[in-house]
PDB file of C-alpha atoms in Angstrom:
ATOM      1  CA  UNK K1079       0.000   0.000   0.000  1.00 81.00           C
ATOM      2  CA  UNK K1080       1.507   3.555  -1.021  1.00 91.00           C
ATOM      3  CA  UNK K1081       0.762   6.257   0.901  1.00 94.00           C
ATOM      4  CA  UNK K1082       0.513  10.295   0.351  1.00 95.00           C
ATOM      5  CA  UNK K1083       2.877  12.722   1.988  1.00 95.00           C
ATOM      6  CA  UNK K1084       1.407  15.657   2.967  1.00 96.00           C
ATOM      7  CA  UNK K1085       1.455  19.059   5.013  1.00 95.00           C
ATOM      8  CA  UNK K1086      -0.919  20.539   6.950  1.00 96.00           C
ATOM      9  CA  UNK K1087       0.052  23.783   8.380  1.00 96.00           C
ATOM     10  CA  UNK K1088      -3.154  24.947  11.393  1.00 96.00           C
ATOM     11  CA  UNK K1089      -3.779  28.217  12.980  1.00 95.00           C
ATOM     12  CA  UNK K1090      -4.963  28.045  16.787  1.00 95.00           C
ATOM     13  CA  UNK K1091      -7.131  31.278  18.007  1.00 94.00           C
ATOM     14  CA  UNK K1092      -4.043  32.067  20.805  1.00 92.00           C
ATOM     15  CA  UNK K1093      -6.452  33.055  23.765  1.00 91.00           C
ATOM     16  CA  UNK K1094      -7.537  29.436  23.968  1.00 90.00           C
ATOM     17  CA  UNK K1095      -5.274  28.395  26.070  1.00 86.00           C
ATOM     18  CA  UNK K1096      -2.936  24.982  26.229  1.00 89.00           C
ATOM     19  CA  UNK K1097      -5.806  23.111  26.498  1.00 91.00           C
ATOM     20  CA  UNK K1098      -6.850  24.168  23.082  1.00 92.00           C
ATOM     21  CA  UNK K1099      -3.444  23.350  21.569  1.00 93.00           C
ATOM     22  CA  UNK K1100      -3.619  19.614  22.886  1.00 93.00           C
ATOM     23  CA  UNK K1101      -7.260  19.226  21.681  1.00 93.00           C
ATOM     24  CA  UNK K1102      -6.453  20.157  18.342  1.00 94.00           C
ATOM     25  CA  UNK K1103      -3.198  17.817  18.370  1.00 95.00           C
ATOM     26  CA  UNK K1104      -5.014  15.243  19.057  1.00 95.00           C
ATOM     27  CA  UNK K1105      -7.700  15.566  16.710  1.00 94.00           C
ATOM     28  CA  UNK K1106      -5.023  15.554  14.387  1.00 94.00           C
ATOM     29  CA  UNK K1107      -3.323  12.396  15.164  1.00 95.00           C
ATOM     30  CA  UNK K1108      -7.012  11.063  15.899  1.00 94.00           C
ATOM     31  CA  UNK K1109      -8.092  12.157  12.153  1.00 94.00           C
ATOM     32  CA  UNK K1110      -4.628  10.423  11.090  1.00 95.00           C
ATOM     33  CA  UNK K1111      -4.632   6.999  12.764  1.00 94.00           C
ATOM     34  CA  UNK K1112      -8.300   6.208  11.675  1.00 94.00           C
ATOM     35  CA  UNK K1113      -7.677   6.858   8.284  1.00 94.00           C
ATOM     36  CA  UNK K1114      -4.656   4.412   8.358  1.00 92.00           C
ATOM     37  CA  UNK K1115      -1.681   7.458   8.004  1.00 92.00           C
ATOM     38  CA  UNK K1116       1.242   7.586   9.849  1.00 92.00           C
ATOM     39  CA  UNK K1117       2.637  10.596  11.577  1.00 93.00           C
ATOM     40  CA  UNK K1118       6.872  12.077  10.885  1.00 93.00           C
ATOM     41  CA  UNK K1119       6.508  14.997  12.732  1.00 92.00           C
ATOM     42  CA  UNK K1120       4.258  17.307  14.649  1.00 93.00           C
ATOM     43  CA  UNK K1121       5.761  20.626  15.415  1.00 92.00           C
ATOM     44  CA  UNK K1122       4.433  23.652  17.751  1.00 93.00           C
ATOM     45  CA  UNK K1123       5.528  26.878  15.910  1.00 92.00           C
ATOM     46  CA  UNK K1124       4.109  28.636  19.098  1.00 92.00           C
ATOM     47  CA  UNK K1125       2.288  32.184  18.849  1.00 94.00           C
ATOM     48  CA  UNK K1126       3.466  34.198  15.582  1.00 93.00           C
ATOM     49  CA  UNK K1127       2.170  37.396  14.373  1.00 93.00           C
ATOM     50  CA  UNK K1128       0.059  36.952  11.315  1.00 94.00           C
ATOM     51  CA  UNK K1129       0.539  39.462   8.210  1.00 92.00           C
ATOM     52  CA  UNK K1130      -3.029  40.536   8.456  1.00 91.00           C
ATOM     53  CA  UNK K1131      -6.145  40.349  10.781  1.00 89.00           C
ATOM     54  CA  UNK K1132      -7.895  36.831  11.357  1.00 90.00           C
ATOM     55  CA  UNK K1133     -10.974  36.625  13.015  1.00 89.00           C
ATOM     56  CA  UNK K1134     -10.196  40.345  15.103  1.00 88.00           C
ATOM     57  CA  UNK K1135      -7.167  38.687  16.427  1.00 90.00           C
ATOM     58  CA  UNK K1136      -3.104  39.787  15.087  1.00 92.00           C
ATOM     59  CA  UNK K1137      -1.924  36.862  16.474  1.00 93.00           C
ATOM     60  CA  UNK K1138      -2.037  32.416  16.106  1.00 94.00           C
ATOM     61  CA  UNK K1139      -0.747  29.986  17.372  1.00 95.00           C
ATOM     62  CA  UNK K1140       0.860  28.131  14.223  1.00 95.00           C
ATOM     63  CA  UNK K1141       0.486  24.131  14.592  1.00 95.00           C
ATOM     64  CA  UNK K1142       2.563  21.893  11.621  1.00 95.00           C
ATOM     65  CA  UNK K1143       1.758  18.722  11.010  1.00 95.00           C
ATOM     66  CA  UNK K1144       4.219  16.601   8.244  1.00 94.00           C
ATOM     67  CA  UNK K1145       2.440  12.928   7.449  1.00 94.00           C
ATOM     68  CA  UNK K1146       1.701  10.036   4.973  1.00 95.00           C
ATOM     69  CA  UNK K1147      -1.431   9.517   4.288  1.00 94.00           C
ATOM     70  CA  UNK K1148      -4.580   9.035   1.798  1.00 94.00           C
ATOM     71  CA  UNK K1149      -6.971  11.360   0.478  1.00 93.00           C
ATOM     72  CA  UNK K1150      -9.359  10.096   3.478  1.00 94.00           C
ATOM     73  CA  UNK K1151      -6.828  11.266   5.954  1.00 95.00           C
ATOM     74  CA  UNK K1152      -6.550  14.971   5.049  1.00 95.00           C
ATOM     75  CA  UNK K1153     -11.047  15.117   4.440  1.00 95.00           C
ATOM     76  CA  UNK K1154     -11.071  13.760   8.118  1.00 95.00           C
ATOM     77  CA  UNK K1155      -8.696  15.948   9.615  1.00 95.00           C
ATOM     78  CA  UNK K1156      -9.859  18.947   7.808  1.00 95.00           C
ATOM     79  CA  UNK K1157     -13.608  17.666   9.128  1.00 96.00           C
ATOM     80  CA  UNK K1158     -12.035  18.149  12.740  1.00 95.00           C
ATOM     81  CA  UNK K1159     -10.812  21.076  12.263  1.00 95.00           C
ATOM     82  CA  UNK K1160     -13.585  22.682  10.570  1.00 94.00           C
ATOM     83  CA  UNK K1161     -15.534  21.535  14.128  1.00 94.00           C
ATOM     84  CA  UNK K1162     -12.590  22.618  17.184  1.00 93.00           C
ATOM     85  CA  UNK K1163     -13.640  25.808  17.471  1.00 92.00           C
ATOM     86  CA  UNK K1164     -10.683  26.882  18.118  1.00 93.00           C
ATOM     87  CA  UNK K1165      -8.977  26.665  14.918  1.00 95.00           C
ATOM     88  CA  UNK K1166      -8.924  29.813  12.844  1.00 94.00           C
ATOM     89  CA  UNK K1167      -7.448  28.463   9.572  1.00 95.00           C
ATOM     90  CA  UNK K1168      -5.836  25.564   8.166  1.00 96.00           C
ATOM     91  CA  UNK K1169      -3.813  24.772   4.737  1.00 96.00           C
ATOM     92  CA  UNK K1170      -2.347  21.338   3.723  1.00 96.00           C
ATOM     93  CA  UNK K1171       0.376  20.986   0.691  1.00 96.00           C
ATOM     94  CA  UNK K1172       0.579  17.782  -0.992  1.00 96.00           C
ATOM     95  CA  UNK K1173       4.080  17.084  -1.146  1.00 94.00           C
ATOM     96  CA  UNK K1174       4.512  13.275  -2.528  1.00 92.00           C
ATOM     97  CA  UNK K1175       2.812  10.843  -4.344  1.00 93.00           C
ATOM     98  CA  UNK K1176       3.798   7.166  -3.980  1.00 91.00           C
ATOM     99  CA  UNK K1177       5.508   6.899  -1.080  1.00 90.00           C
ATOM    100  CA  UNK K1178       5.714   2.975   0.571  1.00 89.00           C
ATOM    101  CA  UNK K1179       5.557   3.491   4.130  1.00 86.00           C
ATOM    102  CA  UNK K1180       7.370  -0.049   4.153  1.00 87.00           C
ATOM    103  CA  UNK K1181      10.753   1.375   3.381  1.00 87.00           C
ATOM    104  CA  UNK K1182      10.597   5.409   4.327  1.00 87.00           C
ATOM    105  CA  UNK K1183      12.778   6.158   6.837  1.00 87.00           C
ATOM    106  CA  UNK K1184      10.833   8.183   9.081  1.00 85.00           C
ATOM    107  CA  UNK K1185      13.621   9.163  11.302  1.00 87.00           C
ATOM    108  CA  UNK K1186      15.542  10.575   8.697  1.00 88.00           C
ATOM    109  CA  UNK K1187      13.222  12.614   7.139  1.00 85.00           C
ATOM    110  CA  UNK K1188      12.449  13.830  10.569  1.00 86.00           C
ATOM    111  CA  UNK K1189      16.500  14.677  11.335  1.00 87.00           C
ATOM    112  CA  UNK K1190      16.574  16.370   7.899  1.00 85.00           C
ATOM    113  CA  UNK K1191      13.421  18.746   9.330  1.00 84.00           C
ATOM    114  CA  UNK K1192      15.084  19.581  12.441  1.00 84.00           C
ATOM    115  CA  UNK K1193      17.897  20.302  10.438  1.00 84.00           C
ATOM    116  CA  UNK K1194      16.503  23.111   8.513  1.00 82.00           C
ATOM    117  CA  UNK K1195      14.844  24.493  11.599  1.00 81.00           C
ATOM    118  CA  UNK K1196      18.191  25.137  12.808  1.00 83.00           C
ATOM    119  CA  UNK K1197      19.819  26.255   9.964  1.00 81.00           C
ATOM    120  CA  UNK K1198      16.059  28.713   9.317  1.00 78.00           C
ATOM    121  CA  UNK K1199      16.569  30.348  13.105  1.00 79.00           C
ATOM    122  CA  UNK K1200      19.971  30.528  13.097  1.00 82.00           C
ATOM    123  CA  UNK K1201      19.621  32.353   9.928  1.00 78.00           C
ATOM    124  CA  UNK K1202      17.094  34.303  11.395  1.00 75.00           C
ATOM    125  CA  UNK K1203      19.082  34.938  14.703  1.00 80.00           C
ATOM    126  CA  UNK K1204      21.942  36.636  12.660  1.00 81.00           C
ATOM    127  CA  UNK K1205      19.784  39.231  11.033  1.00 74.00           C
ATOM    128  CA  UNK K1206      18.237  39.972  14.221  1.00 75.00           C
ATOM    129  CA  UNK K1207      22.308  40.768  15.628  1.00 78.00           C
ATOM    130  CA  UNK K1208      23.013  42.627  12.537  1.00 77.00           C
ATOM    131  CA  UNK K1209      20.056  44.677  13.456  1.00 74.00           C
ATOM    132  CA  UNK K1210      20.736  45.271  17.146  1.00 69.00           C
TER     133      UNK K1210
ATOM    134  CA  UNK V 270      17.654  53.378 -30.321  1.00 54.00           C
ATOM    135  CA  UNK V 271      21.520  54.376 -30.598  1.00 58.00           C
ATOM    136  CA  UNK V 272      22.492  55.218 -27.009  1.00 68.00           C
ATOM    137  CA  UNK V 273      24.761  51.715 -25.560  1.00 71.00           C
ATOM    138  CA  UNK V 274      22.873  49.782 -23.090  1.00 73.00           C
ATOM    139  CA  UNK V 275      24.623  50.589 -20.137  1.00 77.00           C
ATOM    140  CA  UNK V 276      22.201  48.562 -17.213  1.00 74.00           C
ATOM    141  CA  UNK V 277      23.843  45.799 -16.510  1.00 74.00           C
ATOM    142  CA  UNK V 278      22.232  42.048 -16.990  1.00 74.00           C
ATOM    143  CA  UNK V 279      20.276  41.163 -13.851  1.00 77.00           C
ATOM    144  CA  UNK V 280      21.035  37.348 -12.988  1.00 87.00           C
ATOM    145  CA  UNK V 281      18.381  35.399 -11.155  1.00 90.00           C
ATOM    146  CA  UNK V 282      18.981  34.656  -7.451  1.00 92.00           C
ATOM    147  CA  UNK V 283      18.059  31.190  -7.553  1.00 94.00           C
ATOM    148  CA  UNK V 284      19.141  29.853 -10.852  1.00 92.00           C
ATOM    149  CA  UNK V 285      22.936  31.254  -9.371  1.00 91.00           C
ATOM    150  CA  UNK V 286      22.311  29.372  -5.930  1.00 91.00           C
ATOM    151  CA  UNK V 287      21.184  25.923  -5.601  1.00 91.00           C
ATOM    152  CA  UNK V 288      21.196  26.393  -1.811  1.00 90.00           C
ATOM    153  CA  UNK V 289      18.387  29.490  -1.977  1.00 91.00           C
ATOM    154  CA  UNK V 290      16.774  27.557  -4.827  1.00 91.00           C
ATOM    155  CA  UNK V 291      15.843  25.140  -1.879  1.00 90.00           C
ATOM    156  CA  UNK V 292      14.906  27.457   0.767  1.00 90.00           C
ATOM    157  CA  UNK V 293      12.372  28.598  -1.753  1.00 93.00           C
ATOM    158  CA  UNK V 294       9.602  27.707   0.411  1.00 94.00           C
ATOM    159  CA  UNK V 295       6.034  29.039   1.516  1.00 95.00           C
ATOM    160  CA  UNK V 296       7.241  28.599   5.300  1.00 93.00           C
ATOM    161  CA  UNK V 297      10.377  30.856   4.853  1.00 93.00           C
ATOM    162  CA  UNK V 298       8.704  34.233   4.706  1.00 93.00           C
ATOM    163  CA  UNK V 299      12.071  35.872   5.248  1.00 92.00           C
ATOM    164  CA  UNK V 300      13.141  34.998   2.064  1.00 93.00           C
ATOM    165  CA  UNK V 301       9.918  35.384   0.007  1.00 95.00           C
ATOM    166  CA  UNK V 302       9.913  39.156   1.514  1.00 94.00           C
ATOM    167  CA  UNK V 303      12.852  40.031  -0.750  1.00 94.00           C
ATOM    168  CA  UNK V 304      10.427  39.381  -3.639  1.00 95.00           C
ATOM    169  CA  UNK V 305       7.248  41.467  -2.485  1.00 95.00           C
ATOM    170  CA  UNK V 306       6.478  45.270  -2.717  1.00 93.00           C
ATOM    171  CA  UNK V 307       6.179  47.803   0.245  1.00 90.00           C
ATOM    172  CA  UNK V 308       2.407  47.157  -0.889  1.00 91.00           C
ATOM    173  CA  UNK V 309       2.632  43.529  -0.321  1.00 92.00           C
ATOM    174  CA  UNK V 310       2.448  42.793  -4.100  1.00 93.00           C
ATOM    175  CA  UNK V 311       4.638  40.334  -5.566  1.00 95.00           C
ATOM    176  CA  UNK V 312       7.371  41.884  -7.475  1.00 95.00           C
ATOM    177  CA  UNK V 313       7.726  41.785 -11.709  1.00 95.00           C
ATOM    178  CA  UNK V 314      10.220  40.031 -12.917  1.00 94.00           C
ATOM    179  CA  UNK V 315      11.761  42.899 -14.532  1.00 92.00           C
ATOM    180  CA  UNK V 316      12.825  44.220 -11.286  1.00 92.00           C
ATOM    181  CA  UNK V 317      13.680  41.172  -8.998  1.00 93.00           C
ATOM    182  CA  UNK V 318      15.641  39.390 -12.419  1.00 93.00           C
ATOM    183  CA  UNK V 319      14.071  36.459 -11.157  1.00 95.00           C
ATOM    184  CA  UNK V 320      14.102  33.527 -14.115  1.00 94.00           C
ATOM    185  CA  UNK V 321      10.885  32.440 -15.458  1.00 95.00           C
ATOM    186  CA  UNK V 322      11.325  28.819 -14.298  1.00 95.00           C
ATOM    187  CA  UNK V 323      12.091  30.202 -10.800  1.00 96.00           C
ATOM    188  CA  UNK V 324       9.333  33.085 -10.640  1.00 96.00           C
ATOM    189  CA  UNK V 325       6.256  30.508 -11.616  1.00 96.00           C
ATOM    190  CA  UNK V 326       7.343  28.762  -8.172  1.00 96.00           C
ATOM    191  CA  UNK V 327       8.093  31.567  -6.227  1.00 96.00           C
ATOM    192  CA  UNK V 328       4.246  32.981  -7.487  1.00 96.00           C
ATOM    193  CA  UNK V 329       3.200  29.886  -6.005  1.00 96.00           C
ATOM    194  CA  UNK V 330       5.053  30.281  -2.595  1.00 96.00           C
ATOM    195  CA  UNK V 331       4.246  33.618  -2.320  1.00 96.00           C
ATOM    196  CA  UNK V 332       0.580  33.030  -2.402  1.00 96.00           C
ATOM    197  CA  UNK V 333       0.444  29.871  -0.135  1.00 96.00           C
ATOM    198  CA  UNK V 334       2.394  32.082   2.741  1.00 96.00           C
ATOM    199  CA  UNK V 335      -0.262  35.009   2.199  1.00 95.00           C
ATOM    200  CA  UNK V 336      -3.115  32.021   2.443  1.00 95.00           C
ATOM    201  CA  UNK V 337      -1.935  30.867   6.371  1.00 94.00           C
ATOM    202  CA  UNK V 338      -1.273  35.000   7.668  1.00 93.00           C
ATOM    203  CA  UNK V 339       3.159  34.719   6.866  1.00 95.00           C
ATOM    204  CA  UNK V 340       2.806  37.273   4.149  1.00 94.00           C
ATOM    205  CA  UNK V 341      -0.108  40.300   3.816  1.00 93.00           C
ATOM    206  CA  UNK V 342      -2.245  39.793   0.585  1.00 91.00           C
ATOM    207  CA  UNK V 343      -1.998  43.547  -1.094  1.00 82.00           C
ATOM    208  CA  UNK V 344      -2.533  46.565   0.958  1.00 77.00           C
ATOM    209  CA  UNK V 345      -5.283  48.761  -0.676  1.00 71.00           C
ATOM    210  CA  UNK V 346      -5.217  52.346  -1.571  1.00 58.00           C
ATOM    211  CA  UNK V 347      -2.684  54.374  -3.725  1.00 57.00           C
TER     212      UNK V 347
END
C-alpha cells in the first residue's frame, strides 16, 4: 500500500489556552490513525504574528503537522478542524505521491526537518544581531 | 535606439544558488519578503531578475504564505 505525503500547516485562536493546543493535536493524530496514516513529525511553531487580521485577532498559534497519508486522511482531519472551534485556519500541501511506508525512513526525514529548523533560526538569529 | 545599453544584466537569485533555490519555500517568509512590494504585491520580474522557471514557483510560494497569515495579501489604496 503507497501512501501520500502531505502538510498541513493549522492556525490556533491564541487566547484558547494549552488546552486548546492539545485538543487540536489530538484531533489531528485522531483524524490520522483512523484513516490508516502515519505521523513524521508534529511541530508547535508557538504564537506568531500573522501578516493581516484573522478573526479580530493579530496573532495564532501556528500548529505543523508533516504525514503520509490518503486522500481520506486529510477530508477527516480537515472535518475536525472545521468543528474545534478553536482553529482559525488551516492549509495542507501535498508534497509526494507514492511513497511505501514499508521502506521510508521516518527518522531521517524527521532529522533532515530539524535540520533546517536550525539552519532557518539561526539564519534568522543573525539578522536579528546585525540589526541590534 | 543608438544610445549603448549601459544597465547591466540582472542574474536570477536562484538559478545562481542551488542552496536558496531550496529554501524557496512558503514557510520561509524571510526569504519570500525580498520578492514582495512595500504594498505587499509580488514583485515583476523585470525588477527582482528572477528567471521564469524560478518566478512561476516563487508565485506559487508567495501566495500559499499570504493564504496561512506569513505574508499580507496587497494593501489597498494608492
Amino acid at each position: 500500500m503507497f501512501l501520500r505525503k502531505y502538510e498541513t500547516i493549522v492556525l490556533v485562536n491564541p487566547e484558547t489556552g494549552d488546552e486548546a493546543i492539545e485538543k487540536t493535536t489530538n484531533r489531528l493524530r485522531e483524524g490520522l490513525t483512523s484513516t490508516g496514516g502515519r505521523e513524521i513529525r508534529l511541530e508547535d511553531w508557538g504564537v506568531k504574528r500573522l501578516a493581516y487580521e484573522l478573526n479580530k485577532n493579530r496573532r495564532a498559534h501556528y500548529l505543523y503537522f508533516h504525514y503520509l497519508g490518503t486522500e481520506k486522511s486529510v477530508a477527516e482531519m480537515e472535518r475536525l478542524m472545521g468543528i474545534t472551534e478553536a482553529v482559525v485556519k488551516f492549509q495542507t500541501v501535498f508534497l509526494e505521491d507514492r511513497v511505501d511506508p514499508a521502506s521510508f525512513d521516518f527518522a531521517k526525514e524527521s532529522r533532515n526537518l530539524t535540520e533546517i529548523a536550525k539552519r532557518a533560526k539561526a539564519k534568522a538569529d543573525a539578522r536579528k544581531e546585525a540589526v541590534a | 535606439m543608438s544610445r549603448k545599453d549601459t544597465r547591466k544584466k540582472k542574474s536570477c537569485p536562484f538559478a545562481s544558488d542551488p542552496q536558496l533555490a531550496s529554501e524557496l519555500d512558503y514557510k520561509n517568509p524571510d526569504l519570500l519578503k525580498r520578492f514582495i512590494t512595500d504594498r505587499g504585491r509580488i514583485m515583476p520580474r523585470r525588477i527582482s531578475g528572477v528567471s521564469a522557471f524560478y518566478q512561476r514557483r516563487l508565485a506559487i510560494q508567495i501566495k500559499r504564505a499570504r493564504a496561512i497569515g506569513l505574508l499580507p495579501y496587497a494593501a489597498k489604496g494608492v
